[in-house]
Coordinates of C-alpha atoms in Angstrom, one line a residue:
Chain A
M1 CA 0.0 0.0 0.0
S2 CA 1.6 3.2 -1.0
Y3 CA 1.3 6.6 0.5
E4 CA -1.2 7.9 -2.0
D5 CA -3.5 5.0 -1.3
T6 CA -7.1 6.1 -0.9
T7 CA -8.9 3.1 0.5
D8 CA -10.1 5.3 3.4
D9 CA -13.8 5.9 2.8
S10 CA -13.8 9.3 4.4
L11 CA -11.4 10.6 1.8
V12 CA -13.7 9.3 -0.9
D13 CA -16.6 11.2 0.5
Q14 CA -14.7 14.4 0.7
R15 CA -13.3 14.3 -2.8
P16 CA -16.1 15.5 -5.0
T17 CA -16.7 18.5 -2.7
A18 CA -13.1 19.5 -2.9
G19 CA -13.1 19.1 -6.7
L20 CA -16.2 21.3 -7.0
E21 CA -14.7 24.1 -5.1
T22 CA -11.8 24.6 -7.4
A23 CA -13.7 23.8 -10.6
T24 CA -15.6 27.0 -10.2
T25 CA -12.6 29.2 -9.8
N26 CA -11.0 28.6 -13.2
S27 CA -13.7 29.4 -15.7
G28 CA -11.3 29.4 -18.6
T29 CA -12.3 30.7 -22.1
G30 CA -14.3 27.8 -23.0
R31 CA -12.1 27.2 -26.1
T32 CA -10.1 24.1 -26.8
I33 CA -6.4 24.7 -27.0
I34 CA -5.0 21.2 -27.4
E35 CA -6.8 18.5 -29.3
A36 CA -5.4 15.0 -29.3
E37 CA -6.8 12.6 -32.0
D38 CA -6.1 8.9 -32.1
V39 CA -2.7 9.2 -30.4
N40 CA -0.8 5.9 -30.3
V41 CA 2.7 5.6 -28.8
W42 CA 5.1 2.7 -29.0
Y43 CA 8.3 2.2 -27.1
G44 CA 10.0 -0.3 -29.3
E45 CA 7.5 -3.1 -29.7
T46 CA 5.5 -2.2 -26.6
Q47 CA 2.4 0.0 -27.2
A48 CA 2.2 2.6 -24.4
L49 CA -0.9 4.5 -25.6
H50 CA -3.9 3.3 -27.5
D51 CA -6.0 5.7 -29.6
I52 CA -6.1 8.6 -27.2
S53 CA -8.4 11.4 -28.2
M54 CA -9.0 14.4 -25.9
E55 CA -9.8 18.1 -26.0
I56 CA -8.0 20.2 -23.4
P57 CA -9.6 23.5 -22.6
E58 CA -7.7 26.8 -22.6
Q59 CA -6.8 28.4 -19.2
Q60 CA -8.0 25.6 -17.1
V61 CA -6.2 22.8 -15.2
T62 CA -6.5 19.4 -16.7
A63 CA -5.3 16.5 -14.6
L64 CA -4.2 13.2 -16.0
I65 CA -4.5 10.5 -13.4
G66 CA -4.1 6.8 -13.4
P67 CA -2.0 4.0 -11.9
S68 CA 1.8 3.6 -12.6
G69 CA 2.5 2.6 -16.2
C70 CA -0.9 3.8 -17.5
G71 CA 0.8 6.1 -20.0
K72 CA -0.3 9.4 -18.5
S73 CA 3.3 10.8 -18.5
T74 CA 3.8 9.5 -22.0
F75 CA 0.7 11.4 -23.2
L76 CA 2.0 14.5 -21.5
R77 CA 5.3 14.2 -23.3
C78 CA 3.5 13.9 -26.6
I79 CA 2.2 17.4 -26.2
N80 CA 5.6 19.1 -26.3
R81 CA 7.3 16.3 -28.2
M82 CA 9.7 15.3 -25.4
N83 CA 9.1 11.8 -26.6
D84 CA 11.3 12.7 -29.5
L85 CA 14.3 12.5 -27.1
I86 CA 13.6 8.8 -26.5
D87 CA 15.2 6.9 -29.3
T88 CA 12.8 4.0 -29.2
A89 CA 9.6 6.1 -29.0
R90 CA 7.2 6.3 -32.0
V91 CA 4.1 8.5 -32.0
E92 CA 1.2 8.2 -34.4
G93 CA -1.9 10.4 -34.6
A94 CA -2.3 14.1 -34.2
V95 CA -1.9 16.5 -31.3
R96 CA -3.1 19.9 -32.4
L97 CA -2.1 23.1 -30.6
R98 CA -4.5 25.8 -31.6
G99 CA -5.4 23.7 -34.6
K100 CA -1.8 23.0 -35.8
N101 CA -0.7 19.4 -35.6
V102 CA 2.6 19.5 -33.7
Y103 CA 3.7 16.3 -35.5
D104 CA 3.5 18.0 -38.9
D105 CA 6.8 18.0 -40.8
D106 CA 7.1 21.8 -40.7
V107 CA 6.9 21.9 -36.9
D108 CA 10.3 22.4 -35.1
P109 CA 10.0 20.7 -31.7
V110 CA 12.3 23.4 -30.2
A111 CA 9.8 26.1 -31.3
L112 CA 7.0 24.0 -30.0
R113 CA 8.6 23.7 -26.5
R114 CA 8.9 27.5 -26.4
K115 CA 5.1 27.6 -26.5
V116 CA 4.6 24.6 -24.3
G117 CA 6.7 24.8 -21.1
M118 CA 7.4 21.9 -18.8
V119 CA 7.9 21.2 -15.1
F120 CA 9.3 17.8 -14.1
Q121 CA 8.8 15.3 -11.4
K122 CA 12.0 16.1 -9.5
P123 CA 13.0 19.7 -9.2
N124 CA 15.9 20.1 -11.7
P125 CA 17.2 23.7 -11.5
F126 CA 20.5 24.3 -13.3
P127 CA 23.6 24.7 -11.2
K128 CA 23.4 28.4 -11.9
S129 CA 22.1 31.4 -10.0
V130 CA 18.4 31.8 -9.3
Y131 CA 18.3 34.7 -11.7
D132 CA 20.1 32.8 -14.5
N133 CA 17.8 29.8 -14.0
V134 CA 14.7 31.9 -14.7
A135 CA 16.4 33.9 -17.5
Y136 CA 17.7 30.9 -19.3
G137 CA 14.7 30.4 -21.5
L138 CA 14.6 34.1 -22.3
N139 CA 18.2 34.2 -23.2
I140 CA 18.2 31.2 -25.6
Q141 CA 14.9 32.4 -27.1
G142 CA 16.5 35.8 -27.8
Y143 CA 14.0 37.7 -25.8
D144 CA 14.8 41.4 -26.5
G145 CA 12.6 43.0 -23.8
D146 CA 13.6 43.8 -20.2
I147 CA 14.9 40.5 -18.9
D148 CA 15.1 41.7 -15.3
A149 CA 11.4 42.6 -15.4
R150 CA 10.4 39.2 -16.9
V151 CA 12.5 37.4 -14.3
E152 CA 10.8 39.2 -11.5
E153 CA 7.4 38.7 -13.0
A154 CA 8.0 35.0 -13.4
L155 CA 9.3 34.6 -9.8
R156 CA 6.2 36.6 -8.6
S157 CA 3.9 34.3 -10.6
A158 CA 5.6 31.3 -9.1
A159 CA 5.1 32.7 -5.6
L160 CA 8.8 32.7 -5.0
W161 CA 9.8 36.3 -5.4
D162 CA 9.5 37.3 -1.8
E163 CA 11.6 34.4 -0.6
V164 CA 14.5 34.8 -3.1
K165 CA 14.6 38.5 -4.0
D166 CA 17.7 39.0 -1.9
Q167 CA 19.5 35.9 -3.2
L168 CA 19.1 36.1 -6.9
D169 CA 22.8 35.6 -7.4
E170 CA 23.0 32.5 -5.3
S171 CA 22.8 29.1 -6.7
G172 CA 19.4 27.6 -7.4
L173 CA 20.6 24.5 -5.7
E174 CA 20.8 26.3 -2.4
L175 CA 17.0 26.5 -2.2
S176 CA 14.8 24.0 -0.5
G177 CA 13.1 21.3 -2.5
G178 CA 9.8 23.1 -2.7
Q179 CA 11.5 26.4 -3.6
Q180 CA 13.5 24.6 -6.3
Q181 CA 10.3 23.3 -7.8
R182 CA 8.8 26.8 -7.8
L183 CA 12.0 28.0 -9.4
C184 CA 11.5 25.4 -12.1
I185 CA 7.9 26.7 -12.5
A186 CA 9.3 30.3 -12.8
R187 CA 11.8 29.0 -15.4
A188 CA 9.0 27.4 -17.4
I189 CA 6.7 30.4 -17.4
A190 CA 9.3 33.1 -17.9
P191 CA 9.2 32.9 -21.7
D192 CA 5.4 33.2 -21.4
P193 CA 4.3 29.9 -23.0
E194 CA 0.7 29.1 -23.9
V195 CA 0.7 25.8 -22.0
V196 CA 2.5 24.5 -18.9
L197 CA 2.9 20.8 -18.6
M198 CA 3.6 19.4 -15.2
D199 CA 4.7 15.8 -14.6
E200 CA 3.9 14.9 -11.0
P201 CA 5.4 18.2 -9.9
A202 CA 4.8 17.7 -6.2
S203 CA 5.5 14.0 -5.8
A204 CA 9.0 14.6 -4.4
L205 CA 7.9 17.3 -2.0
D206 CA 6.6 17.4 1.6
P207 CA 3.0 18.2 2.3
V208 CA 3.6 21.9 3.0
A209 CA 5.5 22.4 -0.2
T210 CA 3.0 20.4 -2.0
S211 CA 0.1 22.6 -0.9
K212 CA 2.0 25.7 -2.0
I213 CA 2.5 24.2 -5.4
E214 CA -1.2 23.3 -5.6
D215 CA -2.2 26.9 -4.7
L216 CA 0.2 28.1 -7.3
I217 CA -1.2 25.8 -10.0
D218 CA -4.6 27.3 -9.3
D219 CA -3.3 30.8 -9.9
L220 CA -1.3 29.8 -13.0
A221 CA -4.5 28.7 -14.7
R222 CA -5.6 32.3 -14.9
D223 CA -2.9 33.0 -17.5
Y224 CA -1.9 29.6 -18.7
T225 CA -3.4 26.3 -19.7
V226 CA -2.0 23.7 -17.2
V227 CA -1.9 20.0 -17.9
I228 CA -0.7 18.1 -14.8
V229 CA 0.1 14.4 -14.4
T230 CA -0.5 13.1 -10.8
H231 CA -1.1 9.8 -9.2
N232 CA -2.5 11.5 -6.2
M233 CA -6.3 11.5 -6.7
Q234 CA -7.1 14.0 -4.0
Q235 CA -4.7 16.4 -5.6
A236 CA -6.4 16.0 -9.0
A237 CA -9.7 16.6 -7.3
R238 CA -8.5 19.7 -5.5
I239 CA -6.8 21.5 -8.3
S240 CA -8.2 20.4 -11.7
D241 CA -11.2 21.5 -13.8
K242 CA -11.0 18.5 -16.1
T243 CA -9.8 15.0 -15.3
A244 CA -8.6 12.3 -17.6
V245 CA -8.3 8.8 -16.2
F246 CA -5.9 6.5 -17.8
L247 CA -5.9 2.9 -16.9
T248 CA -3.2 0.2 -17.2
G249 CA -2.5 -0.6 -20.8
G250 CA -2.5 3.0 -22.0
E251 CA -6.1 3.6 -22.5
L252 CA -8.0 6.8 -21.8
V253 CA -11.0 5.4 -19.9
E254 CA -12.8 8.6 -18.8
F255 CA -12.5 12.3 -19.5
G256 CA -14.7 15.0 -18.3
D257 CA -15.3 17.7 -15.6
T258 CA -13.4 16.8 -12.5
A259 CA -16.5 17.0 -10.3
T260 CA -18.4 14.6 -12.5
V261 CA -15.5 12.1 -13.0
F262 CA -15.1 11.8 -9.2
A263 CA -18.7 11.9 -8.3
N264 CA -20.3 9.8 -11.0
P265 CA -17.8 8.0 -13.1
E266 CA -19.3 6.4 -16.1
S267 CA -16.9 3.4 -16.1
D268 CA -16.9 0.8 -13.4
R269 CA -13.2 0.5 -13.7
V270 CA -12.7 4.2 -13.0
E271 CA -15.1 3.9 -10.1
D272 CA -13.0 1.1 -8.7
Y273 CA -9.8 3.0 -9.3
I274 CA -10.9 6.3 -7.7
T275 CA -12.5 4.5 -4.7
G276 CA -9.2 2.8 -4.2
K277 CA -10.1 -0.8 -5.1
F278 CA -6.9 -1.0 -7.1
G279 CA -4.0 1.2 -8.3
Chain B
M1 CA 12.4 -11.8 38.1
A2 CA 14.9 -8.9 38.4
T3 CA 17.9 -9.3 36.2
E4 CA 18.4 -12.9 35.1
E5 CA 21.2 -13.0 32.6
F6 CA 20.4 -14.3 29.2
D7 CA 23.3 -16.2 27.6
G8 CA 23.6 -16.9 24.0
L9 CA 24.6 -13.4 23.2
D10 CA 28.4 -13.9 23.5
A11 CA 30.7 -14.7 20.6
N12 CA 30.5 -18.4 20.5
G13 CA 32.7 -20.8 18.5
S14 CA 31.7 -20.2 14.9
L15 CA 31.0 -16.5 15.3
A16 CA 34.4 -16.0 16.9
R17 CA 36.0 -17.7 13.9
K18 CA 34.1 -15.5 11.5
R19 CA 35.3 -12.4 13.3
L20 CA 38.9 -13.7 13.1
Y21 CA 38.5 -14.1 9.3
G22 CA 37.2 -10.6 9.1
R23 CA 40.2 -9.2 11.0
I24 CA 42.7 -11.2 8.8
F25 CA 41.0 -9.9 5.7
V26 CA 41.3 -6.3 6.9
G27 CA 44.9 -6.9 7.7
V28 CA 45.7 -8.2 4.2
C29 CA 44.0 -5.2 2.7
F30 CA 45.9 -2.8 4.9
L31 CA 49.2 -4.5 3.9
S32 CA 48.3 -4.2 0.2
T33 CA 47.8 -0.5 0.7
L34 CA 51.0 -0.2 2.7
V35 CA 53.2 -1.8 -0.1
G36 CA 52.2 0.9 -2.6
V37 CA 52.6 3.8 -0.2
V38 CA 55.9 2.6 1.2
A39 CA 57.4 1.9 -2.3
L40 CA 56.5 5.4 -3.4
A41 CA 58.0 6.9 -0.2
L42 CA 61.2 4.9 -0.6
L43 CA 61.5 6.0 -4.2
L44 CA 61.0 9.6 -3.4
A45 CA 63.4 9.4 -0.5
D46 CA 66.1 7.8 -2.6
V47 CA 65.8 10.2 -5.5
I48 CA 65.9 13.2 -3.2
Y49 CA 68.9 11.7 -1.3
E50 CA 70.8 11.1 -4.5
S51 CA 70.1 14.6 -5.8
W52 CA 70.9 16.3 -2.5
G53 CA 73.3 19.2 -3.2
W54 CA 73.0 18.9 -6.9
L55 CA 69.6 20.6 -7.2
S56 CA 70.2 24.3 -7.4
W57 CA 69.0 27.4 -9.2
E58 CA 71.8 26.9 -11.7
F59 CA 70.7 23.4 -12.4
L60 CA 67.3 24.8 -13.4
T61 CA 68.7 27.6 -15.5
Y62 CA 71.7 26.0 -17.2
P63 CA 71.8 23.9 -20.4
P64 CA 73.3 20.4 -20.2
S65 CA 77.1 20.0 -20.4
R66 CA 79.8 17.3 -20.6
F67 CA 80.7 18.3 -17.1
A68 CA 78.5 17.6 -14.2
E69 CA 79.1 20.7 -12.2
N70 CA 81.0 23.9 -12.4
Y71 CA 78.5 26.7 -12.9
L72 CA 80.5 29.7 -13.9
P73 CA 79.0 32.8 -15.5
G74 CA 78.6 31.7 -19.1
G75 CA 80.5 28.6 -18.2
R76 CA 79.9 24.9 -18.1
G77 CA 77.8 22.7 -15.8
A78 CA 74.9 20.3 -16.4
G79 CA 71.5 22.0 -16.2
I80 CA 68.0 21.0 -17.2
Y81 CA 66.8 24.3 -18.5
P82 CA 66.2 23.5 -22.2
A83 CA 64.6 20.1 -21.3
L84 CA 62.4 21.7 -18.7
V85 CA 61.1 24.4 -21.0
G86 CA 60.9 21.8 -23.8
S87 CA 58.7 19.6 -21.6
I88 CA 56.5 22.5 -20.7
F89 CA 56.0 23.5 -24.4
L90 CA 55.4 19.9 -25.3
I91 CA 52.7 19.4 -22.7
V92 CA 51.0 22.7 -23.4
L93 CA 50.8 21.8 -27.1
T94 CA 49.6 18.3 -26.3
A95 CA 47.0 19.8 -23.9
V96 CA 45.6 22.0 -26.6
F97 CA 45.4 19.1 -29.1
T98 CA 43.9 16.6 -26.7
V99 CA 41.3 18.9 -25.2
F100 CA 39.9 19.8 -28.6
L101 CA 40.1 16.3 -30.1
G102 CA 39.2 14.4 -26.9
V103 CA 36.3 16.6 -25.8
G104 CA 35.0 16.7 -29.4
A105 CA 35.1 13.0 -29.8
A106 CA 33.5 12.4 -26.3
I107 CA 30.6 14.9 -27.0
Y108 CA 30.0 13.2 -30.4
L109 CA 30.0 9.7 -28.9
E110 CA 27.8 10.6 -25.9
E111 CA 25.4 13.2 -27.2
Y112 CA 25.1 12.7 -30.9
A113 CA 26.2 9.2 -32.1
A114 CA 23.3 6.7 -32.5
D115 CA 23.6 3.8 -30.2
N116 CA 24.4 1.2 -32.8
R117 CA 27.0 -1.4 -33.6
L118 CA 29.4 1.0 -35.2
T119 CA 29.4 3.3 -32.2
R120 CA 29.9 0.4 -29.8
F121 CA 32.8 -0.8 -32.0
I122 CA 34.4 2.6 -32.0
E123 CA 34.0 2.9 -28.2
A124 CA 35.4 -0.6 -27.6
N125 CA 38.4 0.2 -29.7
I126 CA 39.1 3.6 -28.0
A127 CA 39.3 1.6 -24.8
N128 CA 41.7 -0.8 -26.4
L129 CA 43.9 2.0 -27.7
A130 CA 44.3 3.2 -24.2
G131 CA 46.2 0.0 -23.5
V132 CA 48.6 0.1 -26.4
P133 CA 52.2 0.4 -25.2
S134 CA 53.7 3.9 -25.6
I135 CA 56.6 2.6 -27.8
V136 CA 54.1 1.7 -30.4
Y137 CA 52.8 5.2 -30.5
G138 CA 56.4 6.4 -30.8
L139 CA 56.8 4.2 -33.9
L140 CA 53.5 5.5 -35.2
G141 CA 54.5 9.1 -34.6
L142 CA 57.9 8.5 -36.3
A143 CA 56.2 7.0 -39.4
I144 CA 53.3 9.5 -39.7
F145 CA 54.5 12.9 -38.3
V146 CA 58.3 12.7 -38.6
R147 CA 58.5 11.0 -41.9
A148 CA 55.2 11.0 -43.9
A149 CA 54.1 14.5 -42.8
G150 CA 57.7 15.7 -43.1
L151 CA 57.7 17.4 -39.7
G152 CA 61.1 15.9 -38.8
S153 CA 62.1 15.4 -35.2
S154 CA 60.3 18.6 -34.1
L155 CA 58.4 19.9 -31.2
L156 CA 55.2 19.6 -33.2
A157 CA 55.8 15.9 -34.1
G158 CA 56.6 15.2 -30.5
S159 CA 53.4 16.8 -29.1
L160 CA 51.2 15.2 -31.8
T161 CA 52.7 11.8 -30.9
L162 CA 52.0 12.4 -27.2
T163 CA 48.5 13.5 -28.2
L164 CA 47.9 10.1 -29.9
L165 CA 49.1 8.4 -26.8
I166 CA 46.8 10.0 -24.3
L167 CA 43.8 10.8 -26.6
P168 CA 42.0 7.5 -25.8
I169 CA 42.3 8.1 -22.1
V170 CA 41.1 11.7 -22.4
I171 CA 38.2 10.6 -24.6
V172 CA 37.1 7.9 -22.1
A173 CA 37.5 10.3 -19.1
A174 CA 35.5 13.0 -20.9
Q175 CA 32.8 10.4 -21.9
E176 CA 32.4 9.4 -18.3
A177 CA 32.2 13.1 -17.2
I178 CA 29.5 13.7 -19.8
R179 CA 27.6 10.6 -18.9
A180 CA 27.6 11.7 -15.3
V181 CA 25.5 14.8 -16.2
P182 CA 22.0 13.9 -15.1
D183 CA 19.4 13.5 -17.9
S184 CA 17.1 15.7 -15.8
Q185 CA 19.4 18.6 -16.5
R186 CA 19.2 18.0 -20.3
R187 CA 15.4 17.7 -20.1
A188 CA 15.2 20.9 -18.2
A189 CA 17.0 22.8 -21.0
Y190 CA 15.0 21.0 -23.8
G191 CA 11.9 21.9 -21.8
V192 CA 12.4 25.6 -22.2
G193 CA 13.1 25.3 -25.9
A194 CA 16.9 24.8 -26.1
T195 CA 18.4 23.1 -29.2
K196 CA 20.7 20.2 -28.9
W197 CA 23.7 22.4 -29.4
E198 CA 22.4 24.8 -26.6
V199 CA 21.8 21.9 -24.3
T200 CA 25.4 20.7 -24.9
R201 CA 26.9 24.1 -24.6
D202 CA 24.9 25.4 -21.6
V203 CA 24.2 22.3 -19.5
V204 CA 26.3 19.3 -20.5
L205 CA 29.7 21.0 -20.9
P206 CA 29.7 23.2 -17.8
S207 CA 28.7 20.3 -15.6
A208 CA 31.2 17.9 -17.2
L209 CA 34.1 20.4 -17.4
P210 CA 35.6 19.6 -13.9
G211 CA 35.6 15.9 -14.7
I212 CA 37.0 16.5 -18.2
M213 CA 39.8 18.8 -16.8
T214 CA 40.7 16.3 -14.1
G215 CA 41.0 13.5 -16.6
T216 CA 42.9 15.6 -19.0
I217 CA 45.4 16.8 -16.5
L218 CA 46.0 13.3 -15.1
S219 CA 46.6 12.1 -18.7
L220 CA 49.0 15.0 -19.4
S221 CA 51.0 14.2 -16.3
R222 CA 51.4 10.7 -17.7
A223 CA 52.5 12.2 -21.1
I224 CA 55.1 14.5 -19.5
G225 CA 56.9 11.5 -18.0
E226 CA 56.8 9.4 -21.2
T227 CA 60.3 8.7 -22.7
A228 CA 59.6 6.0 -25.3
P229 CA 57.5 8.0 -27.7
I230 CA 59.7 11.1 -27.7
L231 CA 62.8 8.9 -28.0
M232 CA 61.3 7.3 -31.2
V233 CA 60.3 10.7 -32.6
G234 CA 63.9 11.8 -32.1
A235 CA 64.0 14.3 -29.2
A236 CA 67.4 15.8 -28.9
T237 CA 69.6 15.2 -25.8
S238 CA 72.0 18.0 -26.3
M239 CA 69.8 21.0 -26.8
F240 CA 71.6 24.0 -25.4
R241 CA 68.6 26.3 -25.7
P242 CA 64.8 25.8 -25.3
P243 CA 62.8 25.0 -28.4
Y244 CA 62.4 28.0 -30.6
S245 CA 60.0 26.9 -33.2
L246 CA 57.1 24.4 -33.6
T247 CA 59.1 22.7 -36.4
G248 CA 62.4 22.9 -34.7
P249 CA 64.2 20.4 -32.5
F250 CA 63.3 19.9 -28.9
S251 CA 64.5 18.2 -25.7
A252 CA 62.4 17.0 -22.9
M253 CA 63.1 16.0 -19.3
P254 CA 62.6 12.3 -19.4
M255 CA 64.9 12.2 -22.5
Q256 CA 67.5 14.3 -20.7
I257 CA 67.4 12.2 -17.6
F258 CA 67.7 9.0 -19.6
D259 CA 70.8 10.5 -21.3
W260 CA 72.4 11.5 -18.1
A261 CA 71.7 8.2 -16.5
R262 CA 73.6 6.3 -19.1
L263 CA 76.8 8.4 -18.9
P264 CA 79.7 6.6 -17.2
Q265 CA 80.7 9.3 -14.8
A266 CA 79.3 8.7 -11.3
E267 CA 78.5 12.4 -10.8
F268 CA 75.9 12.2 -13.6
Q269 CA 73.9 9.8 -11.5
H270 CA 73.3 12.6 -9.1
V271 CA 72.5 15.0 -12.0
A272 CA 70.0 12.4 -13.3
A273 CA 68.5 12.2 -9.8
A274 CA 68.2 16.0 -9.7
G275 CA 66.5 15.9 -13.0
S276 CA 64.1 13.2 -11.7
V277 CA 63.2 15.5 -8.8
V278 CA 62.4 18.3 -11.1
L279 CA 60.2 16.0 -13.3
L280 CA 58.4 14.6 -10.3
T281 CA 57.8 18.0 -8.9
V282 CA 56.2 19.2 -12.1
L283 CA 54.2 16.0 -12.2
L284 CA 53.0 16.2 -8.7
L285 CA 52.0 19.9 -9.2
M286 CA 49.9 18.9 -12.2
N287 CA 48.2 16.1 -10.2
A288 CA 47.6 18.5 -7.3
T289 CA 45.9 20.9 -9.7
A290 CA 43.7 18.1 -10.9
I291 CA 42.7 17.1 -7.4
A292 CA 42.1 20.8 -6.4
I293 CA 39.8 21.2 -9.4
R294 CA 37.9 18.0 -8.5
N295 CA 37.5 19.0 -4.8
R296 CA 36.4 22.5 -5.6
Y297 CA 33.6 21.4 -7.8
D298 CA 32.6 18.3 -5.8
T299 CA 31.6 20.4 -2.8
R300 CA 29.2 22.5 -4.9

């Protein structure tokens, strides 16, 4: 039984309420920003994702949940083509960002990643100063505006400015784990992407740091579309507007408003999963 | 039932024997360590003892001579100056060549080359090349640089030969340093839209640099002590001035020491020992630099 286990009935009862609370805060624009159509992914001979189709709404938080090995992280990496970095990975189907298929031949994955930022499971700041960490994306993208101002804005958006404003020249590695992860979020949003992908961003953090990250994600959805992978179901219920449930074998079993998915899942398998019968 | 003693917790027969084996094992390991350290200490003590009184400022600043000692202004007396400077020139040139070629090859193999049979074949053979005896590299240098390329017995031919000798070691060390850079760092850079070249330049190389430099300096300190390759290439033994041109003749400390050591006069054994001390000092300084670099970046 792992730490994110949810066999406790009381948690099950509380979940839909928690989900409903936040679902109302991010109204979004009602438009679809990312549209996946029949996405299949193979790692060598093994198929990791089967015919995934999903429409991710703009300026909302979409959570991808499911047990280990269900392909939720794989799907996340399809959106900014990080799977390109894995030699054995092969992607079929279409992932459209504002209508443009990111797997078209004329799409440069580097340009794509400038529009779709990413935060990883373990905080991975560069061994550079706090400032240089945040400015890195701006520098390589040739940002010609006021870099100081963008760095400050990004750090404020990541709820980190007040804690680090006097140590911008110190190494990012000097910060605590939770601060490092918020630094990584600042780094991801500094170049002002359209979408921020987060791959279990709080799984390596303690509960206090986790709750800060969750609050932050809620705020981020005002300006950005957030897609977050988590295998903590309460977290998904707390922070997301839409939830996609992947189950073992790489299938998308359920996708809809978070409150609905948690309160009245259509699929029995999803019901079993979110009530903690397996996973 | 106050305190009734429970027996069965003492070291009984078989446990006591196992503990004895453990102590014997530690003893053997300690002796093995001692042999190496003592041998090195004896060697150093002997060389320093032999050179005592022969190591002087004049020794460092005079050219070699038929006479062991008698440093008069503009006069005779065996010094190591041309060979010392020759060795330094040789090692600086070798460093420039190996850093560019070694780091370039390591980056290509680790970051760019596809993981296929050809790459693995190349990597296996680089490791094999690291074990080829230095005299073979000397012959190779003689054939390629001295003869075929027409460089003659020059400083350039010597340093290129030494480059060939240590290049495999530098490549392997640099590969290991590059491999030690965590993938999470590369992904972080890709994630904000860095190109492969930017990831390599901004993330991989800065993190790998201390390891690369340590490996390179340790390899160079091997090269500076090598005699066989420069002997084959034709380093001079009676250079009365430092090398003056890339394509001109050169001498180097191991060569000079070798030459002194085979002279019949007993005094020259002391001169050779003094030369050894100078060579060892340069070598230890290089190693200390490598260790300092490693420690400085390890604590980060």
